[in-house]
GROMACS .gro file of C-alpha atoms in nm:
model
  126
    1UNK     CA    1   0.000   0.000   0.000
    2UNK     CA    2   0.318   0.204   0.056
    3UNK     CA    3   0.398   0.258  -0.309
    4UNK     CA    4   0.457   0.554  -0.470
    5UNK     CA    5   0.212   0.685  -0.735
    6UNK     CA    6   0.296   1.008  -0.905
    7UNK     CA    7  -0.054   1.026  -1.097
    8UNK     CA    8  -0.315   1.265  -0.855
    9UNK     CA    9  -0.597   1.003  -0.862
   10UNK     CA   10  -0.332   0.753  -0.815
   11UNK     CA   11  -0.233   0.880  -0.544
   12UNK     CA   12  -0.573   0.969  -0.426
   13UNK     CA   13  -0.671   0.613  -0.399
   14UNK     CA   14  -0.341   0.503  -0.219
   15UNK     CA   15  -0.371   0.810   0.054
   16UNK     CA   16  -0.742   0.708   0.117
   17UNK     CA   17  -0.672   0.330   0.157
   18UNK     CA   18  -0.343   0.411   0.388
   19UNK     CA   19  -0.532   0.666   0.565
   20UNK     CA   20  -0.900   0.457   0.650
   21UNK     CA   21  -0.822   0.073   0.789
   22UNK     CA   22  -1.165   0.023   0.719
   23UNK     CA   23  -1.135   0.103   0.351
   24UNK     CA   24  -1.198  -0.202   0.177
   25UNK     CA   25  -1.156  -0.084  -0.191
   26UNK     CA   26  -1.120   0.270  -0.325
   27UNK     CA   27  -1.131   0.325  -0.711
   28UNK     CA   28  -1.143   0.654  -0.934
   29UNK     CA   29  -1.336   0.584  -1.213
   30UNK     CA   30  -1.392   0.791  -1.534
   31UNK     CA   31  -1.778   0.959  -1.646
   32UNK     CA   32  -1.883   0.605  -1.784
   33UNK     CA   33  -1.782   0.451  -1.468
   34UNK     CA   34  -1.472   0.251  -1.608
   35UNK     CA   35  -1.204   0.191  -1.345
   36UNK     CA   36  -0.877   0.447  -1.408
   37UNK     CA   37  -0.736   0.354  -1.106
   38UNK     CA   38  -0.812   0.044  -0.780
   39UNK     CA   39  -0.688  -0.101  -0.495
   40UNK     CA   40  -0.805  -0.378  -0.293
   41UNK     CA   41  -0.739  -0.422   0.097
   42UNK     CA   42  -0.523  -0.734   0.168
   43UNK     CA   43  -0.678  -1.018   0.354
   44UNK     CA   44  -1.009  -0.908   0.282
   45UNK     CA   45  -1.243  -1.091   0.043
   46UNK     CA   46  -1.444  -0.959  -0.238
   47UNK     CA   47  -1.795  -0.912  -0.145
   48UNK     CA   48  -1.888  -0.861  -0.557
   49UNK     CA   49  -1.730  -0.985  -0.819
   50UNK     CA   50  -1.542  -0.788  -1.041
   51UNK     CA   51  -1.810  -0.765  -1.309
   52UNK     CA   52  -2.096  -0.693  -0.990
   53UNK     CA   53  -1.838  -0.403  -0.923
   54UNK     CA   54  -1.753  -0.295  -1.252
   55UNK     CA   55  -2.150  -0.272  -1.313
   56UNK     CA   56  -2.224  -0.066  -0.970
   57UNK     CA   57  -1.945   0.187  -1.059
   58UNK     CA   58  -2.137   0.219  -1.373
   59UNK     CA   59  -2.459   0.302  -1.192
   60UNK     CA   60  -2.331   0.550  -1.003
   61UNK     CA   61  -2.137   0.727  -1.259
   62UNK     CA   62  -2.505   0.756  -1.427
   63UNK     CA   63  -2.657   0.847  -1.121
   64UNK     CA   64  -2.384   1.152  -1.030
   65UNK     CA   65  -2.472   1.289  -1.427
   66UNK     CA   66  -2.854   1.279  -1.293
   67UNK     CA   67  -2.738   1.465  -1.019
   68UNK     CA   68  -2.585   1.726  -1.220
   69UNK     CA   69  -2.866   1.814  -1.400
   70UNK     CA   70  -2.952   2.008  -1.028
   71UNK     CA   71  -2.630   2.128  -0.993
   72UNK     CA   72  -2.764   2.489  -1.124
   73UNK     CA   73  -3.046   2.516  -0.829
   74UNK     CA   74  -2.930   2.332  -0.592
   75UNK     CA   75  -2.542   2.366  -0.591
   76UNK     CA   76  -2.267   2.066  -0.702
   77UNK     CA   77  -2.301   1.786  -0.515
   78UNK     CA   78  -1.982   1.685  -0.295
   79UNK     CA   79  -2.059   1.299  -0.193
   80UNK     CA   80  -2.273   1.055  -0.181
   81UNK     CA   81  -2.318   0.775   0.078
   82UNK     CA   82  -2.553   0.455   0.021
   83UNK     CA   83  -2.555   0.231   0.345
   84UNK     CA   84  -2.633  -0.196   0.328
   85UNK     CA   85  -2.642  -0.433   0.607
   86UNK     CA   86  -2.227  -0.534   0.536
   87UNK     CA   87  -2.090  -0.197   0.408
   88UNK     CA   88  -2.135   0.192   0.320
   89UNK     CA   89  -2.060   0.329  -0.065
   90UNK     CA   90  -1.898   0.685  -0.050
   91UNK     CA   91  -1.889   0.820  -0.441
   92UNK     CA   92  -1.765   1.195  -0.453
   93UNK     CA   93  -1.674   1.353  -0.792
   94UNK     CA   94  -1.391   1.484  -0.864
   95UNK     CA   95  -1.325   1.813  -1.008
   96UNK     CA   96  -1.165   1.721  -1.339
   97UNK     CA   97  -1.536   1.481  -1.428
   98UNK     CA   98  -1.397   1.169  -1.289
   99UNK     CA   99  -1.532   0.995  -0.933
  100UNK     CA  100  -1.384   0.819  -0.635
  101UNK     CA  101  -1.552   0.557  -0.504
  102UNK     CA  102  -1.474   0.393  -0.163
  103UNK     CA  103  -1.660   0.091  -0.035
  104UNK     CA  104  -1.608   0.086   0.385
  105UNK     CA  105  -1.635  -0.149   0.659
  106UNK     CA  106  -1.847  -0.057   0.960
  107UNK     CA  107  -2.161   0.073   1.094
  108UNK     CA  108  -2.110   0.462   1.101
  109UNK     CA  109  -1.934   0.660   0.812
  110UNK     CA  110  -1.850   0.936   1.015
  111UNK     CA  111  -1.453   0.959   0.842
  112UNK     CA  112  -1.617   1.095   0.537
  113UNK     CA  113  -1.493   1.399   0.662
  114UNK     CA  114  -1.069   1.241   0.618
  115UNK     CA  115  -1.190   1.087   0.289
  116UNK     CA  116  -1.290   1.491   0.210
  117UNK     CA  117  -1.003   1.596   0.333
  118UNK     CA  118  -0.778   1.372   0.115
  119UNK     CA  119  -0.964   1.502  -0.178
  120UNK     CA  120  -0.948   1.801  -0.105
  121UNK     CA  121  -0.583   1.811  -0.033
  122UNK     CA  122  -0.491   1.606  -0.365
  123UNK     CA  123  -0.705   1.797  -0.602
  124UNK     CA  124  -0.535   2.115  -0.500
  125UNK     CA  125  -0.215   1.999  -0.509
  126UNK     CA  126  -0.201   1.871  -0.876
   0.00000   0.00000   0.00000
């Protein structure tokens, strides 16, 4: 996890899955949802497949282009976070069109506010 990544969303998704030890996968994905950049936690096991995941990142990606379309009245949207039973879903877009998305461990999401900051701090230093 250590690695070095030169690339901003690279390095997004490395900083976010160093900083959160209940990250479980973190991926920036491009406008059509297709995966630019991944990583997986070690020792933990896939919940989806990778065609179940490649398909959700899809939906999303459609749903934050919905969500656009309000942008005008109601401001951009910042993040997005869809609780199940086993994990929560964080998407957030990105400035440049592109979206992280983090699937999490746990009951509360209350380090959305790290996973913003790590954003935050990458997309301004780029």
């Amino acid at each position: 996890m250590s690695q070095t990544v030169d690339d901003p969303e690279g390095r997004l998704v490395s900083m976010i899955m160093e900083a959160n030890k209940y990250a479980r996968f973190a991926a920036v994905c491009d406008k059509d949802g297709n995966i630019l950049w991944n990583s997986h936690r070690n020792n933990v096991d896939n919940i989806l497949t990778l065609d179940e995941t490649k398909q959700s990142l899809k939906r999303a990606a459609e749903t934050w282009k919905v969500r656009d379309t309000l942008a005008e009245k109601i401001g951009r949207g910042q993040y997005a976070i869809v609780g199940y039973e086993k994990i929560k879903r964080i998407t957030v877009p990105l400035q440049n069109g592109h979206m992280l998305f983090v699937s999490i461990e746990g009951e509360k999401p209350e380090y959305i506010k790290d996973i913003m900051k790590i954003v935050e701090y990458v997309e301004r230093n780029h």
